[in-house]
Short mmCIF file of C-alpha atoms and ligand atoms in Angstrom, two decimals:
data_model
loop_
_atom_site.label_atom_id
_atom_site.label_comp_id
_atom_site.label_asym_id
_atom_site.label_seq_id
_atom_site.Cartn_x
_atom_site.Cartn_y
_atom_site.Cartn_z
CA MET A 17 -24.69 -13.59 -5.26
CA ARG A 18 -27.07 -12.48 -2.48
CA GLU A 19 -28.58 -9.06 -3.39
CA CYS A 20 -27.64 -6.50 -0.77
CA VAL A 21 -30.89 -6.57 1.23
CA ARG A 22 -31.94 -3.01 2.05
CA LEU A 23 -30.43 -2.63 5.49
CA ARG A 24 -32.31 -0.90 8.27
CA PRO A 25 -31.48 2.78 7.77
CA MET A 26 -29.29 2.91 10.85
CA ASP A 27 -27.20 0.02 9.66
CA GLU A 28 -26.71 1.41 6.17
CA ALA A 29 -25.93 4.87 7.49
CA ALA A 30 -23.39 3.41 9.94
CA VAL A 31 -21.76 1.32 7.22
CA VAL A 32 -21.64 4.25 4.79
CA GLY A 33 -20.27 6.49 7.56
CA ARG A 34 -17.38 4.11 8.26
CA LEU A 35 -16.87 3.52 4.54
CA MET A 36 -16.58 7.23 3.78
CA GLU A 37 -13.98 7.63 6.54
CA LEU A 38 -11.67 5.18 4.74
CA GLU A 39 -8.78 7.08 3.16
CA ILE A 40 -6.50 5.23 0.73
CA GLU A 41 -3.06 6.62 -0.16
CA THR A 42 -1.82 5.96 -3.69
CA PRO A 43 1.88 5.54 -4.58
CA SER A 44 3.48 8.07 -6.95
CA TRP A 45 5.49 5.19 -8.42
CA GLY A 46 2.30 3.43 -9.51
CA TYR A 47 1.53 6.13 -12.10
CA GLY A 48 4.70 5.92 -14.16
CA ASN A 49 5.83 3.27 -16.63
CA SER A 50 7.10 0.23 -14.75
CA GLY A 51 7.92 -3.32 -15.70
CA THR A 52 9.87 -6.39 -14.86
CA ARG A 53 13.53 -7.24 -15.43
CA PHE A 54 12.43 -8.44 -18.83
CA HIS A 55 10.90 -5.24 -20.20
CA VAL A 56 9.10 -1.99 -19.41
CA TYR A 57 6.18 -1.53 -21.82
CA PRO A 58 5.46 2.21 -22.14
CA TRP A 59 1.80 3.20 -21.61
CA PRO A 60 0.49 6.16 -23.66
CA GLY A 61 -0.04 9.13 -21.38
CA ALA A 62 1.73 7.61 -18.38
CA ALA A 63 3.08 10.17 -15.92
CA ARG A 64 6.70 11.15 -16.62
CA ASP A 65 7.64 13.25 -13.57
CA VAL A 66 6.54 13.86 -9.98
CA TYR A 67 4.18 16.69 -11.00
CA GLU A 68 2.33 14.45 -13.48
CA ARG A 69 2.29 11.62 -10.92
CA ILE A 70 0.69 13.95 -8.34
CA ALA A 71 -1.77 15.26 -10.97
CA ASP A 72 -2.82 11.68 -11.77
CA ALA A 73 -3.21 10.89 -8.07
CA ALA A 74 -5.45 13.94 -7.79
CA LEU A 75 -7.55 12.72 -10.72
CA VAL A 76 -7.96 9.36 -8.95
CA HIS A 77 -9.12 11.23 -5.83
CA ARG A 78 -11.61 13.35 -7.80
CA LEU A 79 -13.08 10.21 -9.37
CA THR A 80 -13.12 7.99 -6.27
CA GLY A 81 -13.45 10.50 -3.43
CA CYS A 82 -11.34 8.29 -1.16
CA CYS A 83 -7.67 8.82 -2.17
CA PRO A 84 -6.74 12.22 -0.65
CA SER A 85 -2.98 11.64 -0.39
CA VAL A 86 -0.05 10.41 -2.49
CA ALA A 87 3.11 8.71 -1.20
CA LEU A 88 6.49 9.82 -2.53
CA HIS A 89 9.65 7.80 -3.11
CA ILE A 90 13.00 9.55 -2.79
CA PRO A 91 14.97 10.16 -5.02
CA TRP A 92 12.45 9.04 -7.68
CA ASP A 93 10.30 12.07 -6.67
CA ALA A 94 13.11 14.38 -5.51
CA VAL A 95 12.80 18.10 -6.36
CA ASP A 96 14.79 21.23 -5.48
CA ASP A 97 11.81 23.00 -3.88
CA TYR A 98 9.53 20.80 -1.73
CA GLY A 99 7.52 23.83 -0.69
CA GLU A 100 6.61 24.42 -4.32
CA LEU A 101 5.79 20.72 -4.73
CA LEU A 102 3.53 20.85 -1.67
CA ALA A 103 1.76 23.94 -3.05
CA PHE A 104 1.26 22.17 -6.38
CA ALA A 105 -0.22 19.13 -4.66
CA GLU A 106 -2.58 21.30 -2.64
CA ARG A 107 -3.70 23.13 -5.81
CA GLN A 108 -4.40 19.70 -7.31
CA GLY A 109 -6.45 18.74 -4.21
CA VAL A 110 -4.23 16.10 -2.60
CA ARG A 111 -1.92 15.87 0.43
CA ILE A 112 1.61 14.49 0.29
CA GLY A 113 1.67 11.32 2.38
CA ALA A 114 4.34 8.83 3.35
CA ILE A 115 7.92 9.59 2.38
CA ASN A 116 9.72 6.42 1.24
CA PRO A 117 13.53 6.41 1.39
CA ASN A 118 15.27 4.35 -1.31
CA LEU A 119 17.99 2.09 0.06
CA PHE A 120 18.24 -0.09 -3.06
CA GLY A 121 18.85 2.21 -6.02
CA ASP A 122 22.55 2.93 -5.48
CA ASP A 123 25.61 0.85 -6.52
CA ALA A 124 26.99 1.28 -2.98
CA TYR A 125 24.16 -0.86 -1.62
CA ARG A 126 25.30 -4.13 -3.34
CA LEU A 127 25.96 -5.78 0.02
CA GLY A 128 23.32 -3.85 1.93
CA SER A 129 22.57 -0.41 3.27
CA LEU A 130 21.99 -0.10 7.05
CA CYS A 131 23.36 -3.65 7.42
CA HIS A 132 26.36 -3.18 5.11
CA ARG A 133 29.73 -4.32 6.52
CA ASP A 134 31.26 -0.91 5.66
CA ALA A 135 30.58 1.88 8.17
CA GLY A 136 30.78 4.47 5.40
CA VAL A 137 27.96 2.85 3.43
CA ARG A 138 25.87 2.48 6.61
CA ALA A 139 26.41 6.17 7.38
CA ALA A 140 25.35 7.13 3.85
CA ALA A 141 22.19 5.08 4.22
CA VAL A 142 21.38 6.76 7.55
CA ARG A 143 22.04 10.19 5.99
CA HIS A 144 19.54 9.39 3.22
CA CYS A 145 16.89 8.40 5.76
CA LEU A 146 17.54 11.60 7.75
CA GLU A 147 17.14 13.58 4.50
CA CYS A 148 13.74 11.91 4.10
CA VAL A 149 12.79 12.90 7.66
CA GLU A 150 13.56 16.52 6.67
CA ILE A 151 11.51 16.19 3.47
CA ALA A 152 8.59 14.86 5.52
CA LYS A 153 8.78 17.98 7.69
CA GLU A 154 8.82 20.25 4.59
CA VAL A 155 5.78 18.64 2.97
CA GLY A 156 3.77 18.19 6.17
CA SER A 157 3.96 14.39 6.13
CA SER A 158 3.76 12.44 9.39
CA ILE A 159 5.08 9.15 8.00
CA VAL A 160 8.52 7.95 6.92
CA SER A 161 7.97 4.49 5.43
CA LEU A 162 11.13 2.39 5.31
CA TRP A 163 11.80 -0.83 3.41
CA LEU A 164 15.34 -2.03 2.95
CA PRO A 165 16.44 -4.81 0.59
CA ASP A 166 19.31 -5.82 2.85
CA GLY A 167 20.26 -9.48 2.99
CA THR A 168 22.70 -12.08 1.73
CA ASN A 169 22.70 -14.54 -1.15
CA TYR A 170 24.89 -17.32 0.21
CA PRO A 171 25.36 -19.01 3.62
CA GLY A 172 28.51 -17.60 5.24
CA GLN A 173 28.46 -14.42 3.14
CA ASP A 174 28.06 -12.35 6.33
CA ASP A 175 27.29 -12.77 10.06
CA LEU A 176 23.54 -12.76 10.56
CA ARG A 177 23.63 -11.57 14.18
CA VAL A 178 26.11 -8.80 13.41
CA ARG A 179 23.89 -7.64 10.54
CA HIS A 180 20.93 -7.49 12.93
CA ALA A 181 22.93 -5.33 15.33
CA ARG A 182 23.85 -2.97 12.48
CA LEU A 183 20.17 -2.79 11.48
CA VAL A 184 19.07 -1.79 14.98
CA ASP A 185 21.90 0.77 15.30
CA GLY A 186 20.97 2.39 11.99
CA LEU A 187 17.26 2.49 12.73
CA GLU A 188 17.92 3.99 16.17
CA GLU A 189 19.81 6.88 14.51
CA VAL A 190 16.83 7.49 12.21
CA TYR A 191 14.28 7.09 15.03
CA THR A 192 15.96 9.69 17.23
CA ALA A 193 15.64 12.24 14.41
CA LEU A 194 11.86 11.86 14.13
CA PRO A 195 9.95 14.99 15.17
CA PRO A 196 7.06 14.39 17.62
CA GLY A 197 4.02 13.01 15.82
CA THR A 198 6.03 11.54 12.95
CA ARG A 199 6.04 7.76 12.65
CA LEU A 200 8.64 5.42 11.21
CA LEU A 201 6.88 2.51 9.49
CA VAL A 202 9.10 -0.55 9.23
CA GLU A 203 8.31 -2.74 6.21
CA TYR A 204 9.41 -6.39 6.15
CA LYS A 205 9.72 -8.82 3.20
CA PHE A 206 10.67 -12.49 3.28
CA PHE A 207 12.99 -12.45 0.25
CA GLU A 208 14.09 -10.53 -2.94
CA PRO A 209 16.35 -9.00 -3.92
CA ALA A 210 18.31 -11.15 -1.45
CA PHE A 211 17.87 -14.86 -1.98
CA TYR A 212 19.43 -16.52 1.14
CA SER A 213 18.75 -14.23 4.12
CA THR A 214 16.82 -10.95 4.46
CA ASP A 215 17.60 -8.74 7.45
CA LEU A 216 13.96 -7.66 7.90
CA PRO A 217 12.20 -10.86 6.76
CA ASP A 218 8.98 -11.02 8.73
CA TRP A 219 6.48 -9.34 11.04
CA GLY A 220 8.21 -10.76 14.10
CA THR A 221 11.56 -9.18 13.36
CA ALA A 222 9.85 -5.89 12.43
CA ALA A 223 7.81 -5.97 15.67
CA LEU A 224 10.89 -6.68 17.83
CA VAL A 225 12.78 -3.83 16.19
CA CYS A 226 9.83 -1.43 16.60
CA ARG A 227 9.46 -2.32 20.26
CA ARG A 228 13.18 -1.57 20.75
CA LEU A 229 12.90 1.76 18.91
CA GLY A 230 9.83 3.17 20.67
CA PRO A 231 6.18 4.21 20.23
CA GLN A 232 6.74 6.18 17.03
CA ALA A 233 7.86 3.01 15.26
CA GLN A 234 5.23 0.64 13.88
CA VAL A 235 5.10 -2.26 11.43
CA LEU A 236 4.05 -1.89 7.78
CA VAL A 237 2.37 -4.95 6.25
CA ASP A 238 2.93 -5.24 2.50
CA THR A 239 0.43 -7.92 1.45
CA GLY A 240 2.85 -9.27 -1.15
CA HIS A 241 5.75 -9.88 1.23
CA HIS A 242 4.85 -13.23 2.81
CA PRO A 243 5.57 -16.86 2.00
CA GLN A 244 2.71 -18.67 0.26
CA GLY A 245 0.08 -19.88 2.74
CA THR A 246 0.76 -17.13 5.31
CA ASN A 247 -2.33 -16.09 7.30
CA ILE A 248 -1.92 -12.33 6.80
CA GLU A 249 -5.14 -11.39 8.63
CA GLN A 250 -3.83 -13.17 11.72
CA ILE A 251 -0.63 -11.08 11.55
CA VAL A 252 -2.84 -7.99 11.22
CA ALA A 253 -4.98 -9.05 14.20
CA LEU A 254 -1.89 -9.64 16.33
CA LEU A 255 -0.19 -6.36 15.38
CA LEU A 256 -3.45 -4.50 16.11
CA ALA A 257 -3.72 -6.23 19.47
CA GLU A 258 -0.16 -5.12 20.24
CA GLY A 259 -0.66 -1.54 18.96
CA LEU A 260 2.07 -2.17 16.39
CA LEU A 261 0.15 -1.97 13.10
CA GLY A 262 1.24 1.24 11.39
CA GLY A 263 -0.05 0.60 7.91
CA PHE A 264 -0.45 -1.44 4.79
CA HIS A 265 1.02 -1.61 1.32
CA PHE A 266 -1.93 -3.16 -0.46
CA ASN A 267 -1.45 -5.24 -3.59
CA ASN A 268 -2.07 -8.86 -4.58
CA ARG A 269 0.02 -11.74 -5.82
CA LYS A 270 -0.34 -15.24 -7.24
CA TYR A 271 3.24 -16.30 -6.84
CA ALA A 272 5.81 -13.90 -5.26
CA ASP A 273 5.93 -10.10 -4.82
CA ASP A 274 3.88 -9.63 -8.00
CA ASP A 275 2.48 -6.20 -7.00
CA LEU A 276 -0.79 -6.84 -8.86
CA ILE A 277 -4.02 -4.94 -8.21
CA VAL A 278 -5.18 -5.47 -4.61
CA GLY A 279 -8.02 -8.00 -4.39
CA SER A 280 -7.57 -9.05 -8.01
CA ILE A 281 -6.29 -12.57 -7.24
CA ASP A 282 -7.76 -13.35 -3.79
CA PRO A 283 -10.64 -11.02 -2.86
CA PHE A 284 -11.65 -13.31 0.02
CA GLU A 285 -8.20 -12.75 1.62
CA LEU A 286 -8.61 -8.98 1.28
CA PHE A 287 -12.08 -9.30 2.87
CA ARG A 288 -10.61 -11.26 5.80
CA ILE A 289 -7.91 -8.59 6.27
CA MET A 290 -10.46 -5.75 6.14
CA ARG A 291 -12.60 -7.71 8.60
CA GLU A 292 -9.84 -7.21 11.18
CA ILE A 293 -9.90 -3.50 10.30
CA ALA A 294 -13.70 -3.31 10.47
CA LYS A 295 -13.54 -4.54 14.07
CA GLY A 296 -12.07 -1.15 14.94
CA GLY A 297 -9.09 0.18 16.84
CA THR A 298 -7.49 1.24 13.57
CA ASP A 299 -7.61 5.03 13.74
CA ASP A 300 -3.97 5.62 12.86
CA VAL A 301 -3.51 2.74 10.42
CA ALA A 302 -2.24 4.06 7.06
CA PHE A 303 -3.99 2.38 4.13
CA MET A 304 -1.56 2.69 1.24
CA ILE A 305 -1.37 0.98 -2.14
CA ASP A 306 1.98 -0.30 -3.45
CA GLN A 307 1.70 -1.74 -6.95
CA SER A 308 3.37 -1.63 -10.34
CA HIS A 309 1.17 -1.77 -13.37
CA ASN A 310 3.22 -3.49 -16.07
CA VAL A 311 0.64 -4.24 -18.80
CA GLU A 312 -2.37 -2.11 -17.88
CA GLY A 313 -3.31 1.57 -17.65
CA LYS A 314 -1.90 3.19 -14.50
CA ILE A 315 -4.79 5.48 -13.49
CA ASP A 316 -7.60 2.99 -14.17
CA ALA A 317 -5.61 0.33 -12.28
CA MET A 318 -5.37 2.65 -9.28
CA ILE A 319 -9.10 3.42 -9.46
CA GLN A 320 -9.94 -0.30 -9.62
CA SER A 321 -7.63 -0.87 -6.64
CA ALA A 322 -9.37 1.76 -4.49
CA MET A 323 -12.74 0.29 -5.49
CA ASN A 324 -11.60 -3.23 -4.54
CA ILE A 325 -10.51 -2.05 -1.09
CA GLN A 326 -13.84 -0.20 -0.60
CA THR A 327 -15.74 -3.31 -1.70
CA ALA A 328 -13.86 -5.55 0.74
CA TYR A 329 -14.33 -3.02 3.56
CA ALA A 330 -18.08 -2.62 2.86
CA LYS A 331 -18.55 -6.39 3.00
CA ALA A 332 -16.45 -6.57 6.17
CA LEU A 333 -18.61 -3.88 7.80
CA LEU A 334 -21.74 -5.90 6.94
CA VAL A 335 -20.76 -8.88 9.08
CA ASP A 336 -23.52 -9.40 11.66
CA ASP A 337 -21.27 -9.07 14.72
CA LYS A 338 -23.99 -10.03 17.19
CA ARG A 339 -24.94 -13.29 15.47
CA LEU A 340 -21.26 -14.06 14.86
CA ALA A 341 -20.36 -13.61 18.53
CA GLU A 342 -23.28 -15.84 19.53
CA ALA A 343 -22.24 -18.59 17.10
CA GLN A 344 -18.60 -18.36 18.26
CA ALA A 345 -19.66 -18.49 21.91
CA ALA A 346 -21.82 -21.51 21.12
CA GLY A 347 -18.91 -23.24 19.39
CA ASP A 348 -20.97 -23.36 16.21
CA VAL A 349 -18.00 -23.70 13.86
CA LEU A 350 -19.79 -23.68 10.53
CA GLY A 351 -22.56 -21.39 11.75
CA ALA A 352 -19.93 -18.78 12.56
CA HIS A 353 -18.11 -19.37 9.27
CA ARG A 354 -21.34 -18.99 7.27
CA ILE A 355 -22.12 -15.64 8.93
CA LEU A 356 -18.83 -14.35 7.54
CA LEU A 357 -19.67 -15.84 4.12
CA GLU A 358 -23.07 -14.10 4.16
CA ALA A 359 -21.31 -10.74 4.26
CA PHE A 360 -18.63 -11.73 1.73
CA GLU A 361 -21.26 -12.99 -0.71
CA THR A 362 -23.28 -9.77 -0.44
CA ASP A 363 -23.33 -7.62 -3.57
CA VAL A 364 -22.32 -4.25 -2.12
CA ARG A 365 -22.21 -2.42 -5.44
CA PRO A 366 -25.66 -0.80 -4.89
CA LEU A 367 -24.62 0.32 -1.38
CA LEU A 368 -21.31 1.73 -2.69
CA ALA A 369 -23.11 3.53 -5.53
CA ARG A 370 -25.50 5.11 -2.99
CA ALA A 371 -22.61 6.08 -0.72
CA ARG A 372 -20.71 7.68 -3.63
CA ALA A 373 -23.85 9.49 -4.84
CA GLU A 374 -24.14 11.08 -1.37
CA VAL A 375 -20.76 12.77 -1.89
CA GLY A 376 -21.24 13.56 -5.59
CA ILE A 377 -19.07 10.72 -6.88
CA ALA A 378 -20.09 8.62 -9.92
CA PRO A 379 -21.51 5.20 -8.95
CA ASP A 380 -18.67 3.46 -10.84
CA PRO A 381 -15.49 5.60 -10.82
CA PHE A 382 -13.77 3.21 -13.23
CA GLU A 383 -16.45 3.71 -15.87
CA ALA A 384 -16.38 7.44 -15.14
CA PHE A 385 -12.65 7.48 -15.95
CA ARG A 386 -13.18 5.64 -19.22
CA ALA A 387 -16.28 7.64 -20.20
CA GLY A 388 -14.46 10.86 -19.30
CA GLY A 389 -11.89 10.33 -22.07
CA HIS A 390 -9.08 11.09 -19.60
CA ALA A 391 -6.75 8.46 -21.05
CA VAL A 392 -6.83 9.88 -24.59
CA ARG A 393 -6.64 13.46 -23.25
CA LEU A 394 -3.54 12.65 -21.18
CA SER A 395 -1.82 10.81 -24.03
CA GLU A 396 -2.37 13.84 -26.29
CA GLU A 397 -1.38 16.36 -23.58
CA ARG A 398 1.78 14.38 -22.82
CA GLY A 399 2.49 13.86 -26.49
CA THR A 400 3.04 10.14 -26.13
CA ALA A 401 2.25 7.51 -28.75
CA SER A 402 -1.27 7.59 -30.19
CA PHE A 403 -3.59 6.02 -27.78
CA GLU A 404 -6.01 4.37 -30.11
CA SER A 405 -3.59 1.49 -30.64
CA ALA A 406 -3.80 0.50 -26.95
CA TYR A 407 -7.42 1.45 -26.11
CA GLU A 408 -9.51 0.98 -29.21
CA ARG A 409 -8.91 -2.73 -28.99
CA THR A 410 -9.99 -2.92 -25.28
C1 LRH B 508 9.60 -3.51 -1.92
C2 LRH B 508 8.46 -2.52 -1.88
C3 LRH B 508 8.74 -1.30 -1.05
C4 LRH B 508 8.96 -0.18 -2.00
C5 LRH B 508 9.02 -0.80 -3.29
C6 LRH B 508 8.54 0.06 -4.39
O1 LRH B 508 9.22 -4.67 -2.59
O2 LRH B 508 7.30 -3.16 -1.51
O3 LRH B 508 7.61 -0.90 -0.34
O4 LRH B 508 9.86 0.72 -1.65
O5 LRH B 508 8.31 -2.01 -3.19
MN1 MN B 509 5.82 -2.18 -0.30
#
């Protein structure tokens, strides 16, 4: 691993400046116990309600310095008084970010939500999205982030073109309710829970729908929602070029939508994605994490995730643009490729530690979490199973 050569001051300052601008939103649903269809293994001290989830998100921000907002999922995070919830979040030191409607957690949605054959179910789904637009207003959020599981399991089960028309009709009703400055992020996914057709399966369908809706609609790229072998950074580059990239749901996968820690399986892919971001033109791109931590601690997983994104971004910012452009112009295929590798193979931990020190953050937030005894404190405060059993052995 090439030691991070001490960059000329300007360079390092510029890199650190861009790095410190990076804001990563964490998902409330990543702090609670979650699992697979096989089992949910409870984690001692895991957050049990929206207030504890926001408190844990605030702890992650205090320890990393780069996670100032938390996304909510409705009704998982529903409360009677959103003003009180906003005040609590502000007291904790975080903003409330994207509001995620839930169009999968209701029996009525067996055959879809916005694309359901029954007008009553479609209307209920639209009403839920409009409720989320109102919640966004109440908590000062400028993003409604929509994923819908709609699809079919067998050929012939429903008419694919008619379902698309229903989708567009439903989204248009939601879009028209958006206050100025609020964006609707449209999240696609190529399969699951539907296993034959998905009504919003890929970036192309999401982009077409967003173009039809208008400028406040943009595409959300969940990095776990593509067929194996998909060149995600090329999708990102294209959506940026078209002004259609609204945000990310960062996570990583080995097989399907595994929702593992971002950069944990393929850090070079994350670097290539952040390289497209480092090239600029990404002011209003929302960097959000969307993961479920089934066997590991929730807070330390979120801290490691933020650190992995910072690491990939720091390396991406280190690419020698001038030499790269020259090699590309010269058609020097491997020369150009190696310039990218130089940056990827740079150990940016010293640079990140210096950048964190400048803003009073521990050089390694993960170690700071462990050394701070937060996990044991939270398990005692929340009266869950003794912690030693899980941690002592680690
Ligand atoms: C769907 C998804 C979506 C969320 C959910 C928690 O797979 O990525 O973003 O609503 O996970
Ligand atoms: Mn997602």
